[in-house]
Amino acid sequence: MNVTPEDNTEVVRMMGDFNSYLAEGRRQHSNSSLLFDMGDTTAGKGDLTMKLETSRDESTVQWDRPETAKRNRVRRLEQQHALEKQGELLWTRSKVAKLETAISQLETEKKREKIEFEKGQETFRMQYERDLEQVNDLRHKLEFLEREEKQAKEELAEERKKLTTIKTQSEKRIMGLQREKLHIQAELEELREGSRSQISSLRNQVKRLEAELEMSDSELAEAQQQVQHHRGQAQARLEQVQQLQEDRIRAVTAEHKVKELELQLSQVQESAAMAKLMKTRLARYEQLEKENKKLLEQNKFYRETSENNQLLKEKLLSLETKYGRAEHSNLQLIKEVEDLRARLKQWEGIDPSGGQTPRSPAEIAKWIAELQRKEALLTEKTGQLTSSARESEAGQKAAASRLREVESQLFASTEKTNQQADLIKKLQRRLLLVTKDRDSIRNILESYESEVTRASSDDGLLQRLQDSEESAQRYQRHMTSLEEDLQRLNAQASEERIKAHRLESELSQLKTQTPSPAPNPISSQEVTTLRKKVEDLEEDRQKLLEEKEILEARVEQRHLQGDFDPTKTKVVHFGLNPTALRRQHRQEELEKLREECEKLRQRLRAAEEGVAADILRSTNSLFIAPDLKKQLTTAETKNTRLKEVFQQKIHEFRQACYMLLGYKVDVVKDNNYKLMSMYAERQEDCLMFQVDVVKDNNYKLMSMYAERQEDCLMFQADVVKDNNYKLMSMYAERQEDCLMFQVDVVKDNNYKLMSMYAERQEDCLMFQVDVVKDNNYKLMSMYAERQEDCLMFQMVPGGELQLLETEFSNSQAVMMLVDLHLKTQHSIPAFLSALTLDLFSQQTIA
Amino acid sequence: MAGVLQAAKNSITLKGSAEIVSEFFSYGINSILYQRGIYPPETFSRVQKYGLTLLVTTDNELKTYLNNVLMQLKDWLLDKTVEKLVVVVTSIDTQEVLERWQFDIECDKTMTEDSKPREKPLKEINDEIKAVIRQITASVTFLPLLEENCSFDLLIYTDKDLQVPETWEESGPHFIAKSEEVRLRSFSTSIHKVDAMVCYKNAD
């Protein structure tokens, strides 16, 4: 505000204006506050208006000015008022709009609330109804409970009544029981008194009894004494009894013995009697023997006679039979004679010349010849007759067959005739029937006609009767005719039967005739041949059947094996079948393998022929992997290197051994070793040893210079331990006299040779040759006092050995030997042997 | 499966019969190949058929071969020109025939594709086929062990005048020189009758 307060009057007016304004403002304020109350939702906006009003109040305070500016101010105020009014209008309008919206909102809310209210009402109503129902239920329940209560009350009353009755009863009972109790107590007291008196009496009794007991005790003691006394007696008695029993047993045994003896005696007596009897019998026996002999002789005689008798009897019987037979034959002979006589008479009677007796047999012979001739003629005739008979038989057979045919024809014809006759009869019968029918019909017609013509019924009836009678007569006639027919037929049948009989008889005759000429010799032969043929054919048939079966079985088998008829069927299969595929595959594999084989063969040939390495390599490269090749080459180089090193080392070692020990060992042949001394005068002065494998592990060393085969050294090589070889002479006196060699592989390419010579195992002499470094050899004696006492030799490039200084070599004893043998004599072997002997002597002395 | 549908009504046409027979051969040949160890057992899988657990190959090459052969066989069964089907087992190394499984096929020549179907329950046929396959399985007990590496071939005996496709060739009957024969069961669809038999090389 750019105006500053200068005039006091102005202030007064201002105060008045202000107050009036304030009054207005309060009114407005109250209005606005009312409005606030109306619109809860537009509370924020209300706040804003409040602020506006307050700011305006302040501005009005600042606008109070002096007089000059008063009008302006009034104007301004008026303008302000107008503006304010306009603003208020606008504001009120907006407010109205707001209120309208609020009203509309409120209306919607009201509607909503109404709906909610209705809903609530409904729910309340529902609840109310439910409550009502519940109330009803509860009322019912209440009623029920009341009823129950009543019942319970009634029951309670009853129970109470019962209780009172029970109480009274129980009181009565209690009273009774109390009375009983009193009664019982009284009884109890009585009983107590009784018992007390009883107890006292019993005590008295007890005392009495105790006294009695004492008495009885004393008696018992006495009795015990007596008992002991009796026992002693009893024991004595028992002993006696035992003795008695023993005696009794003895007596019994004695009695037994007596009985046995008696039995023996009786037996003896019996035997004595028997002996007597036997004696008498023996006396008789001799006589009997004599008699027996006599009887035997007699017996023999009788037997012989009886045999003779039997023989005679048999002879007699045979003679009798002979006699019977002779008589019989005699009778037969007589008969024969008579017969012959009768025959003779006959013969005499038969004489052809008639009446005259035969004069000579010649005539008879002639006669006989004639007779024979006649017989021949007759036989011829008979032959002719038989042939004619056969012809006639054949004719007869033909006739019979014809007869049969004729008969059959006859039968057929008779059958036909019969049939025809039957037919005729049937026809006749029909004819008759038809004629009768015709007659009857005619009669009926006539009667009808008469009925028609004549009215009289009696005549008609009479006529009908007559007609019927006539018809009956006709039927009778027909019957008779039929009977006649029947008779005739019967007669015919009988005739037929007779005919049949006759024919049968003829047939039987023919049959009897026909088999009689059957047994002809020719026909029987034929039959037999035919039979044979039939049999043969049967056999053939069976054979053929069997063959057929076999063939069928074969055919079946062939069929099972898959045989087929190539004319009708063919066998096909799918081209790309598994077998074919596999076979093809196999073929291919085979081809491959063949190629490979060929290549390998070529390679082998190349290797054999030593062809340029490039071919080999080329072939190699085909099959061998490069790493394998490398391995091979490295292995080969290693091998060659090893060989070289080994050779060198062995040479060195041999050289060292030669220099040290003074002998050179060469292998001349297999198992032949040549030993040459360092100090030999000539090249030829050498020893030859032969190692023969005599037996398992037995090696024979034979010197070439040995005079005899036997003068050889025999060594037995035993593997004592791993790498320890023991050589023992066959001629060794003791087990311990042997050479021991030990071959030790100390390190790679370092070989330790240990030789041992010993009289005994314990004190064997030993040089141990060790290759310490390249060309450095360490020799150690077993007799060395300490481990360190050793000699070192070095092989110089010239091939000579030099003794190296060691602690041991510097010792005085060794130095002496060195001076003597090495410096003057220049011989290591001599030095070593001397050293060995020295050390040995030291050790043994020690 | 028109044949089977027909057979469900207990009536069988020629086509249905050919179907049943070729199906039998499919399972039968698979069984033989498994039982005789011609193909490794791990290449077979289990299948339920005819109320039996049968083994069927999973080898694709073998499957295609069998399908080819059996399709052709079915055609020829319809033509009624097949007389026999033979499974020949040969050693690969020596090319010797070791076993011959022969199936004789008798066909009712009067039947045509249009003629009236025959009556026979499918169950009965299946039971018969089951018995045959069981016998094939059981025959391992008496057949000698196939020690060598073996392979098989299928021969079909047909009419001489039959025109065969180019993939098919004429073959020998592949007899076994010294053989033992065993007749097996047979089955019939009332149109085709199949007699099974096996002959094998005598071990002596």
GROMACS .gro file of N, CA and C in nm, chain A residues 473-488:
model
   48
  473GLN      N    1  -7.887 -15.982  -5.482
  473GLN     CA    2  -7.857 -16.106  -5.554
  473GLN      C    3  -7.736 -16.088  -5.645
  474ARG      N    4  -7.737 -15.975  -5.710
  474ARG     CA    5  -7.622 -15.948  -5.798
  474ARG      C    6  -7.490 -15.949  -5.720
  475TYR      N    7  -7.497 -15.888  -5.605
  475TYR     CA    8  -7.376 -15.886  -5.521
  475TYR      C    9  -7.334 -16.025  -5.482
  476GLN      N   10  -7.438 -16.107  -5.446
  476GLN     CA   11  -7.408 -16.246  -5.410
  476GLN      C   12  -7.339 -16.316  -5.525
  477ARG      N   13  -7.396 -16.296  -5.643
  477ARG     CA   14  -7.336 -16.358  -5.760
  477ARG      C   15  -7.190 -16.313  -5.779
  478HIS      N   16  -7.177 -16.187  -5.760
  478HIS     CA   17  -7.041 -16.131  -5.774
  478HIS      C   18  -6.946 -16.194  -5.673
  479MET      N   19  -7.001 -16.212  -5.553
  479MET     CA   20  -6.923 -16.276  -5.446
  479MET      C   21  -6.880 -16.414  -5.487
  480THR      N   22  -6.978 -16.491  -5.537
  480THR     CA   23  -6.946 -16.628  -5.578
  480THR      C   24  -6.841 -16.626  -5.687
  481SER      N   25  -6.860 -16.534  -5.781
  481SER     CA   26  -6.760 -16.527  -5.891
  481SER      C   27  -6.620 -16.496  -5.833
  482LEU      N   28  -6.620 -16.407  -5.738
  482LEU     CA   29  -6.491 -16.371  -5.676
  482LEU      C   30  -6.430 -16.490  -5.606
  483GLU      N   31  -6.517 -16.564  -5.534
  483GLU     CA   32  -6.467 -16.684  -5.465
  483GLU      C   33  -6.409 -16.782  -5.565
  484GLU      N   34  -6.481 -16.797  -5.673
  484GLU     CA   35  -6.430 -16.887  -5.778
  484GLU      C   36  -6.293 -16.841  -5.825
  485ASP      N   37  -6.286 -16.713  -5.847
  485ASP     CA   38  -6.156 -16.656  -5.888
  485ASP      C   39  -6.048 -16.693  -5.789
  486LEU      N   40  -6.082 -16.675  -5.661
  486LEU     CA   41  -5.988 -16.704  -5.556
  486LEU      C   42  -5.941 -16.847  -5.561
  487GLN      N   43  -6.041 -16.937  -5.572
  487GLN     CA   44  -6.009 -17.080  -5.581
  487GLN      C   45  -5.916 -17.106  -5.699
  488ARG      N   46  -5.960 -17.048  -5.811
  488ARG     CA   47  -5.877 -17.066  -5.930
  488ARG      C   48  -5.733 -17.020  -5.903
   0.00000   0.00000   0.00000
